[in-house]
Amino acid sequence: TDRHVAIPGGRHMPARLRLSAEERRSAILDAAARLLASRGWEALTVSEILGEAGLSKGGFYHHFSSKEDILEALVRRFADAATAAATTGAEADGASVVERISRYLWDAMSWELDHTEEVIGIVRLARRPGNRSVFTKLSQESGRRSLPGLRELLSEGVTQGVLDLADIDVTADLFLQLARTRWLAFIDIHDAARQGRREAAEERLARRLRAEQQAFDRLLGLREGSIRLPTDKAFEKLLS
């Protein structure tokens, strides 16, 4: 596989690297994620993605049939990574159910914030007219991965008498619905900050976080302040 490597002076030259099929696929997805974040998606071409990845066109169709296939794979990869991050906190040994729920939410949100530009790129694309299917796919993939573990965690809390839930499945669905609407709000906050309206962006972010924290406490039948979300410092990338 042809791949470009940097040499002194900022020039690039092709280097012959023997990459595995999985490495080539990952390189294509990594490049697509970077370009999606920096340039958007509609005008992007397969050739540009391969150029960013430093790969020749020969192996592309071994992994993807079209640019749309890349986007679907990106959605699945983001959903996998965010779920893995959330699950790590939820499985913490020795922590109470409430603490594990906080860690679940904290870790999922922190991962998304660490990948702000990529996530915003996908959500921007999904919210545009005619792209409803992208948003639906993102919601479905996130739900398919997240709901089983979240339901199990909530069930454990109910069994222990710690959580007071009217319905476990409905509560889990509402958790995910908050996550979906959060990123629509975060895009507006991000845009306000980039337009020089930092104070307004910070105020809206604070209101959103307070509302979510209150909503989680009430959904779970907990006293106010029981669920903890990331601190303001975690959102600097969103506001920069």
PDB file of C-alpha atoms in Angstrom:
ATOM      1  CA  THR A   1       0.000   0.000   0.000  1.00  0.00           C
ATOM      2  CA  ASP A   2       1.354   3.458  -0.931  1.00  0.00           C
ATOM      3  CA  ARG A   3       1.474   5.775   2.017  1.00  0.00           C
ATOM      4  CA  HIS A   4       3.045   9.223   2.373  1.00  0.00           C
ATOM      5  CA  VAL A   5       5.478  10.027   5.133  1.00  0.00           C
ATOM      6  CA  ALA A   6       6.874  13.408   6.160  1.00  0.00           C
ATOM      7  CA  ILE A   7      10.516  14.253   5.440  1.00  0.00           C
ATOM      8  CA  PRO A   8      12.588  17.289   6.505  1.00  0.00           C
ATOM      9  CA  GLY A   9      11.422  20.511   4.898  1.00  0.00           C
ATOM     10  CA  GLY A  10       7.744  19.636   5.102  1.00  0.00           C
ATOM     11  CA  ARG A  11       7.632  17.623   1.865  1.00  0.00           C
ATOM     12  CA  HIS A  12       6.099  14.165   1.593  1.00  0.00           C
ATOM     13  CA  MET A  13       7.258  11.116  -0.250  1.00  0.00           C
ATOM     14  CA  PRO A  14       5.550   7.773  -0.812  1.00  0.00           C
ATOM     15  CA  ALA A  15       6.724   4.940   1.381  1.00  0.00           C
ATOM     16  CA  ARG A  16       5.881   1.329   0.864  1.00  0.00           C
ATOM     17  CA  LEU A  17       4.202   0.118   4.032  1.00  0.00           C
ATOM     18  CA  ARG A  18       2.646  -3.275   4.475  1.00  0.00           C
ATOM     19  CA  LEU A  19      -0.573  -2.543   6.348  1.00  0.00           C
ATOM     20  CA  SER A  20      -3.082  -5.128   7.414  1.00  0.00           C
ATOM     21  CA  ALA A  21      -6.635  -4.913   6.108  1.00  0.00           C
ATOM     22  CA  GLU A  22      -7.825  -3.612   9.482  1.00  0.00           C
ATOM     23  CA  GLU A  23      -5.059  -0.979   9.572  1.00  0.00           C
ATOM     24  CA  ARG A  24      -6.065   0.252   6.111  1.00  0.00           C
ATOM     25  CA  ARG A  25      -9.707   0.436   7.141  1.00  0.00           C
ATOM     26  CA  SER A  26      -8.832   2.342  10.316  1.00  0.00           C
ATOM     27  CA  ALA A  27      -6.628   4.745   8.357  1.00  0.00           C
ATOM     28  CA  ILE A  28      -9.526   5.527   6.010  1.00  0.00           C
ATOM     29  CA  LEU A  29     -11.915   6.131   8.922  1.00  0.00           C
ATOM     30  CA  ASP A  30      -9.365   8.263  10.789  1.00  0.00           C
ATOM     31  CA  ALA A  31      -8.855  10.418   7.709  1.00  0.00           C
ATOM     32  CA  ALA A  32     -12.598  10.712   7.077  1.00  0.00           C
ATOM     33  CA  ALA A  33     -13.184  11.803  10.682  1.00  0.00           C
ATOM     34  CA  ARG A  34     -10.525  14.519  10.426  1.00  0.00           C
ATOM     35  CA  LEU A  35     -11.890  15.858   7.156  1.00  0.00           C
ATOM     36  CA  LEU A  36     -15.481  15.691   8.360  1.00  0.00           C
ATOM     37  CA  ALA A  37     -14.509  17.835  11.350  1.00  0.00           C
ATOM     38  CA  SER A  38     -12.537  20.394   9.336  1.00  0.00           C
ATOM     39  CA  ARG A  39     -14.362  20.587   6.009  1.00  0.00           C
ATOM     40  CA  GLY A  40     -17.800  19.049   6.246  1.00  0.00           C
ATOM     41  CA  TRP A  41     -19.022  16.056   4.297  1.00  0.00           C
ATOM     42  CA  GLU A  42     -21.082  16.882   1.224  1.00  0.00           C
ATOM     43  CA  ALA A  43     -18.238  18.202  -0.951  1.00  0.00           C
ATOM     44  CA  LEU A  44     -15.722  15.653   0.284  1.00  0.00           C
ATOM     45  CA  THR A  45     -14.607  12.984  -2.197  1.00  0.00           C
ATOM     46  CA  VAL A  46     -13.302   9.462  -1.735  1.00  0.00           C
ATOM     47  CA  SER A  47     -10.052  10.533  -3.415  1.00  0.00           C
ATOM     48  CA  GLU A  48      -9.565  13.298  -0.843  1.00  0.00           C
ATOM     49  CA  ILE A  49     -10.170  10.873   2.015  1.00  0.00           C
ATOM     50  CA  LEU A  50      -7.630   8.448   0.583  1.00  0.00           C
ATOM     51  CA  GLY A  51      -5.170  11.283   0.043  1.00  0.00           C
ATOM     52  CA  GLU A  52      -5.546  12.332   3.677  1.00  0.00           C
ATOM     53  CA  ALA A  53      -5.009   8.718   4.730  1.00  0.00           C
ATOM     54  CA  GLY A  54      -1.944   8.393   2.475  1.00  0.00           C
ATOM     55  CA  LEU A  55      -3.425   5.343   0.750  1.00  0.00           C
ATOM     56  CA  SER A  56      -3.900   4.395  -2.870  1.00  0.00           C
ATOM     57  CA  LYS A  57      -7.353   3.773  -4.298  1.00  0.00           C
ATOM     58  CA  GLY A  58      -6.770   0.105  -4.950  1.00  0.00           C
ATOM     59  CA  GLY A  59      -7.857  -1.243  -1.578  1.00  0.00           C
ATOM     60  CA  PHE A  60     -10.746   1.126  -0.935  1.00  0.00           C
ATOM     61  CA  TYR A  61     -13.515  -1.024  -2.364  1.00  0.00           C
ATOM     62  CA  HIS A  62     -12.298  -3.996  -0.377  1.00  0.00           C
ATOM     63  CA  HIS A  63     -13.615  -2.173   2.726  1.00  0.00           C
ATOM     64  CA  PHE A  64     -16.292   0.257   1.515  1.00  0.00           C
ATOM     65  CA  SER A  65     -18.592   0.453  -1.458  1.00  0.00           C
ATOM     66  CA  SER A  66     -19.141   4.214  -1.278  1.00  0.00           C
ATOM     67  CA  LYS A  67     -18.575   7.399   0.711  1.00  0.00           C
ATOM     68  CA  GLU A  68     -21.897   6.735   2.450  1.00  0.00           C
ATOM     69  CA  ASP A  69     -20.500   3.423   3.724  1.00  0.00           C
ATOM     70  CA  ILE A  70     -17.640   5.352   5.345  1.00  0.00           C
ATOM     71  CA  LEU A  71     -20.116   7.614   7.109  1.00  0.00           C
ATOM     72  CA  GLU A  72     -22.075   4.646   8.452  1.00  0.00           C
ATOM     73  CA  ALA A  73     -18.856   3.080   9.695  1.00  0.00           C
ATOM     74  CA  LEU A  74     -17.897   6.347  11.397  1.00  0.00           C
ATOM     75  CA  VAL A  75     -21.268   6.479  13.154  1.00  0.00           C
ATOM     76  CA  ARG A  76     -20.829   2.914  14.390  1.00  0.00           C
ATOM     77  CA  ARG A  77     -17.269   3.585  15.531  1.00  0.00           C
ATOM     78  CA  PHE A  78     -18.247   6.694  17.481  1.00  0.00           C
ATOM     79  CA  ALA A  79     -21.114   4.795  19.110  1.00  0.00           C
ATOM     80  CA  ASP A  80     -18.776   1.925  20.025  1.00  0.00           C
ATOM     81  CA  ALA A  81     -16.130   4.206  21.515  1.00  0.00           C
ATOM     82  CA  ALA A  82     -18.564   6.346  23.516  1.00  0.00           C
ATOM     83  CA  THR A  83     -20.279   3.245  24.891  1.00  0.00           C
ATOM     84  CA  ALA A  84     -16.945   1.673  25.839  1.00  0.00           C
ATOM     85  CA  ALA A  85     -15.944   4.855  27.684  1.00  0.00           C
ATOM     86  CA  ALA A  86     -19.245   4.965  29.585  1.00  0.00           C
ATOM     87  CA  THR A  87     -19.129   1.269  30.453  1.00  0.00           C
ATOM     88  CA  THR A  88     -15.719   1.615  32.095  1.00  0.00           C
ATOM     89  CA  GLY A  89     -17.099   3.939  34.753  1.00  0.00           C
ATOM     90  CA  ALA A  90     -20.297   1.960  35.200  1.00  0.00           C
ATOM     91  CA  GLU A  91     -18.315  -1.183  36.036  1.00  0.00           C
ATOM     92  CA  ALA A  92     -16.197   0.415  38.790  1.00  0.00           C
ATOM     93  CA  ASP A  93     -15.750  -2.055  41.654  1.00  0.00           C
ATOM     94  CA  GLY A  94     -16.895  -0.974  45.081  1.00  0.00           C
ATOM     95  CA  ALA A  95     -18.815   2.089  43.914  1.00  0.00           C
ATOM     96  CA  SER A  96     -22.479   2.609  44.717  1.00  0.00           C
ATOM     97  CA  VAL A  97     -25.097   2.413  41.977  1.00  0.00           C
ATOM     98  CA  VAL A  98     -25.585   6.191  42.060  1.00  0.00           C
ATOM     99  CA  GLU A  99     -21.832   6.769  41.774  1.00  0.00           C
ATOM    100  CA  ARG A 100     -21.621   4.333  38.872  1.00  0.00           C
ATOM    101  CA  ILE A 101     -24.460   6.101  37.056  1.00  0.00           C
ATOM    102  CA  SER A 102     -22.633   9.403  37.544  1.00  0.00           C
ATOM    103  CA  ARG A 103     -19.448   7.839  36.186  1.00  0.00           C
ATOM    104  CA  TYR A 104     -21.383   6.374  33.259  1.00  0.00           C
ATOM    105  CA  LEU A 105     -22.684   9.813  32.305  1.00  0.00           C
ATOM    106  CA  TRP A 106     -19.397  11.560  33.123  1.00  0.00           C
ATOM    107  CA  ASP A 107     -17.237   9.181  31.088  1.00  0.00           C
ATOM    108  CA  ALA A 108     -19.561   9.168  28.080  1.00  0.00           C
ATOM    109  CA  MET A 109     -19.759  12.951  28.022  1.00  0.00           C
ATOM    110  CA  SER A 110     -16.011  13.337  28.610  1.00  0.00           C
ATOM    111  CA  TRP A 111     -15.227  11.064  25.653  1.00  0.00           C
ATOM    112  CA  GLU A 112     -17.550  13.081  23.432  1.00  0.00           C
ATOM    113  CA  LEU A 113     -15.948  16.339  24.595  1.00  0.00           C
ATOM    114  CA  ASP A 114     -12.482  14.941  23.861  1.00  0.00           C
ATOM    115  CA  HIS A 115     -13.723  14.377  20.301  1.00  0.00           C
ATOM    116  CA  THR A 116     -15.714  17.593  20.022  1.00  0.00           C
ATOM    117  CA  GLU A 117     -14.912  18.438  16.401  1.00  0.00           C
ATOM    118  CA  GLU A 118     -15.625  14.928  15.113  1.00  0.00           C
ATOM    119  CA  VAL A 119     -18.902  14.594  17.008  1.00  0.00           C
ATOM    120  CA  ILE A 120     -20.044  18.068  15.966  1.00  0.00           C
ATOM    121  CA  GLY A 121     -19.172  17.230  12.377  1.00  0.00           C
ATOM    122  CA  ILE A 122     -21.455  14.190  12.383  1.00  0.00           C
ATOM    123  CA  VAL A 123     -24.287  15.886  14.280  1.00  0.00           C
ATOM    124  CA  ARG A 124     -24.144  18.948  11.997  1.00  0.00           C
ATOM    125  CA  LEU A 125     -24.444  16.646   9.015  1.00  0.00           C
ATOM    126  CA  ALA A 126     -27.271  14.679  10.615  1.00  0.00           C
ATOM    127  CA  ARG A 127     -29.377  17.749  11.424  1.00  0.00           C
ATOM    128  CA  ARG A 128     -29.350  19.189   7.888  1.00  0.00           C
ATOM    129  CA  PRO A 129     -32.506  18.886   5.745  1.00  0.00           C
ATOM    130  CA  GLY A 130     -32.570  15.611   3.874  1.00  0.00           C
ATOM    131  CA  ASN A 131     -30.135  13.892   6.251  1.00  0.00           C
ATOM    132  CA  ARG A 132     -32.706  12.518   8.667  1.00  0.00           C
ATOM    133  CA  SER A 133     -31.455   8.990   8.005  1.00  0.00           C
ATOM    134  CA  VAL A 134     -28.004   9.898   9.380  1.00  0.00           C
ATOM    135  CA  PHE A 135     -29.483  11.137  12.660  1.00  0.00           C
ATOM    136  CA  THR A 136     -31.729   8.069  12.845  1.00  0.00           C
ATOM    137  CA  LYS A 137     -28.748   5.781  12.268  1.00  0.00           C
ATOM    138  CA  LEU A 138     -26.714   7.577  14.926  1.00  0.00           C
ATOM    139  CA  SER A 139     -29.581   7.247  17.414  1.00  0.00           C
ATOM    140  CA  GLN A 140     -30.153   3.588  16.593  1.00  0.00           C
ATOM    141  CA  GLU A 141     -26.499   2.625  16.853  1.00  0.00           C
ATOM    142  CA  SER A 142     -26.052   4.523  20.122  1.00  0.00           C
ATOM    143  CA  GLY A 143     -29.175   2.958  21.586  1.00  0.00           C
ATOM    144  CA  ARG A 144     -28.340  -0.562  20.468  1.00  0.00           C
ATOM    145  CA  ARG A 145     -24.979  -0.376  22.223  1.00  0.00           C
ATOM    146  CA  SER A 146     -25.892   1.676  25.292  1.00  0.00           C
ATOM    147  CA  LEU A 147     -29.338   0.525  26.351  1.00  0.00           C
ATOM    148  CA  PRO A 148     -28.566  -3.031  27.580  1.00  0.00           C
ATOM    149  CA  GLY A 149     -25.871  -1.905  30.038  1.00  0.00           C
ATOM    150  CA  LEU A 150     -27.838   1.145  31.138  1.00  0.00           C
ATOM    151  CA  ARG A 151     -30.964  -0.924  31.779  1.00  0.00           C
ATOM    152  CA  GLU A 152     -28.931  -3.405  33.803  1.00  0.00           C
ATOM    153  CA  LEU A 153     -27.471  -0.600  35.909  1.00  0.00           C
ATOM    154  CA  LEU A 154     -30.889   0.936  36.535  1.00  0.00           C
ATOM    155  CA  SER A 155     -32.358  -2.487  37.375  1.00  0.00           C
ATOM    156  CA  GLU A 156     -29.655  -3.025  39.955  1.00  0.00           C
ATOM    157  CA  GLY A 157     -30.518   0.296  41.575  1.00  0.00           C
ATOM    158  CA  VAL A 158     -34.218  -0.592  41.708  1.00  0.00           C
ATOM    159  CA  THR A 159     -33.473  -4.021  43.195  1.00  0.00           C
ATOM    160  CA  GLN A 160     -31.337  -2.419  45.903  1.00  0.00           C
ATOM    161  CA  GLY A 161     -34.100   0.082  46.664  1.00  0.00           C
ATOM    162  CA  VAL A 162     -31.798   2.994  45.795  1.00  0.00           C
ATOM    163  CA  LEU A 163     -33.688   4.157  42.700  1.00  0.00           C
ATOM    164  CA  ASP A 164     -37.391   4.917  42.425  1.00  0.00           C
ATOM    165  CA  LEU A 165     -38.354   4.411  38.777  1.00  0.00           C
ATOM    166  CA  ALA A 166     -41.789   4.252  37.195  1.00  0.00           C
ATOM    167  CA  ASP A 167     -40.372   2.185  34.315  1.00  0.00           C
ATOM    168  CA  ILE A 168     -36.779   1.083  33.712  1.00  0.00           C
ATOM    169  CA  ASP A 169     -36.991   0.944  29.909  1.00  0.00           C
ATOM    170  CA  VAL A 170     -38.637   4.362  29.611  1.00  0.00           C
ATOM    171  CA  THR A 171     -36.055   5.874  31.979  1.00  0.00           C
ATOM    172  CA  ALA A 172     -33.176   4.424  29.948  1.00  0.00           C
ATOM    173  CA  ASP A 173     -34.718   5.790  26.739  1.00  0.00           C
ATOM    174  CA  LEU A 174     -35.029   9.245  28.328  1.00  0.00           C
ATOM    175  CA  PHE A 175     -31.332   9.130  29.295  1.00  0.00           C
ATOM    176  CA  LEU A 176     -30.433   8.631  25.646  1.00  0.00           C
ATOM    177  CA  GLN A 177     -32.898  11.284  24.494  1.00  0.00           C
ATOM    178  CA  LEU A 178     -31.154  13.812  26.720  1.00  0.00           C
ATOM    179  CA  ALA A 179     -27.841  12.836  25.118  1.00  0.00           C
ATOM    180  CA  ARG A 180     -29.265  13.347  21.609  1.00  0.00           C
ATOM    181  CA  THR A 181     -30.659  16.792  22.336  1.00  0.00           C
ATOM    182  CA  ARG A 182     -27.507  17.737  24.276  1.00  0.00           C
ATOM    183  CA  TRP A 183     -25.387  17.731  21.141  1.00  0.00           C
ATOM    184  CA  LEU A 184     -27.868  19.840  19.242  1.00  0.00           C
ATOM    185  CA  ALA A 185     -27.549  22.397  22.051  1.00  0.00           C
ATOM    186  CA  PHE A 186     -23.764  21.993  22.164  1.00  0.00           C
ATOM    187  CA  ILE A 187     -23.465  22.913  18.479  1.00  0.00           C
ATOM    188  CA  ASP A 188     -25.214  26.224  19.132  1.00  0.00           C
ATOM    189  CA  ILE A 189     -23.000  26.811  22.194  1.00  0.00           C
ATOM    190  CA  HIS A 190     -19.876  25.992  20.174  1.00  0.00           C
ATOM    191  CA  ASP A 191     -20.921  28.351  17.375  1.00  0.00           C
ATOM    192  CA  ALA A 192     -21.680  31.185  19.810  1.00  0.00           C
ATOM    193  CA  ALA A 193     -18.215  30.840  21.356  1.00  0.00           C
ATOM    194  CA  ARG A 194     -16.515  30.833  17.956  1.00  0.00           C
ATOM    195  CA  GLN A 195     -18.440  33.961  16.983  1.00  0.00           C
ATOM    196  CA  GLY A 196     -16.990  35.808  19.969  1.00  0.00           C
ATOM    197  CA  ARG A 197     -20.022  35.456  22.240  1.00  0.00           C
ATOM    198  CA  ARG A 198     -18.133  33.505  24.877  1.00  0.00           C
ATOM    199  CA  GLU A 199     -20.107  34.823  27.868  1.00  0.00           C
ATOM    200  CA  ALA A 200     -23.436  33.899  26.278  1.00  0.00           C
ATOM    201  CA  ALA A 201     -22.080  30.459  25.371  1.00  0.00           C
ATOM    202  CA  GLU A 202     -20.909  29.839  28.935  1.00  0.00           C
ATOM    203  CA  GLU A 203     -24.252  30.937  30.348  1.00  0.00           C
ATOM    204  CA  ARG A 204     -26.186  28.631  28.027  1.00  0.00           C
ATOM    205  CA  LEU A 205     -23.860  25.746  28.812  1.00  0.00           C
ATOM    206  CA  ALA A 206     -24.319  26.267  32.554  1.00  0.00           C
ATOM    207  CA  ARG A 207     -28.110  26.291  32.161  1.00  0.00           C
ATOM    208  CA  ARG A 208     -28.011  23.120  30.084  1.00  0.00           C
ATOM    209  CA  LEU A 209     -25.864  21.260  32.608  1.00  0.00           C
ATOM    210  CA  ARG A 210     -28.013  22.368  35.542  1.00  0.00           C
ATOM    211  CA  ALA A 211     -31.146  21.255  33.723  1.00  0.00           C
ATOM    212  CA  GLU A 212     -29.660  17.870  32.842  1.00  0.00           C
ATOM    213  CA  GLN A 213     -28.408  17.248  36.359  1.00  0.00           C
ATOM    214  CA  GLN A 214     -31.825  18.125  37.761  1.00  0.00           C
ATOM    215  CA  ALA A 215     -33.538  15.919  35.155  1.00  0.00           C
ATOM    216  CA  PHE A 216     -31.350  12.900  35.969  1.00  0.00           C
ATOM    217  CA  ASP A 217     -31.938  13.297  39.718  1.00  0.00           C
ATOM    218  CA  ARG A 218     -35.695  13.484  39.225  1.00  0.00           C
ATOM    219  CA  LEU A 219     -35.846  10.642  36.717  1.00  0.00           C
ATOM    220  CA  LEU A 220     -34.064   8.405  39.230  1.00  0.00           C
ATOM    221  CA  GLY A 221     -36.002   9.572  42.275  1.00  0.00           C
ATOM    222  CA  LEU A 222     -32.856  10.941  43.944  1.00  0.00           C
ATOM    223  CA  ARG A 223     -32.285  14.047  46.009  1.00  0.00           C
ATOM    224  CA  GLU A 224     -30.968  17.068  44.148  1.00  0.00           C
ATOM    225  CA  GLY A 225     -27.222  16.972  43.492  1.00  0.00           C
ATOM    226  CA  SER A 226     -26.912  13.185  43.614  1.00  0.00           C
ATOM    227  CA  ILE A 227     -25.859  12.812  39.974  1.00  0.00           C
ATOM    228  CA  ARG A 228     -22.613  14.552  39.027  1.00  0.00           C
ATOM    229  CA  LEU A 229     -21.692  15.693  35.528  1.00  0.00           C
ATOM    230  CA  PRO A 230     -18.298  16.911  34.239  1.00  0.00           C
ATOM    231  CA  THR A 231     -17.015  20.204  35.611  1.00  0.00           C
ATOM    232  CA  ASP A 232     -16.798  23.396  33.560  1.00  0.00           C
ATOM    233  CA  LYS A 233     -13.118  22.782  32.748  1.00  0.00           C
ATOM    234  CA  ALA A 234     -14.084  19.690  30.753  1.00  0.00           C
ATOM    235  CA  PHE A 235     -15.980  21.895  28.278  1.00  0.00           C
ATOM    236  CA  GLU A 236     -13.113  24.186  27.296  1.00  0.00           C
ATOM    237  CA  LYS A 237     -12.675  22.477  23.934  1.00  0.00           C
ATOM    238  CA  LEU A 238     -16.351  23.040  23.192  1.00  0.00           C
ATOM    239  CA  LEU A 239     -15.997  26.737  24.033  1.00  0.00           C
ATOM    240  CA  SER A 240     -12.667  27.325  22.257  1.00  0.00           C
TER     241      SER A 240
END
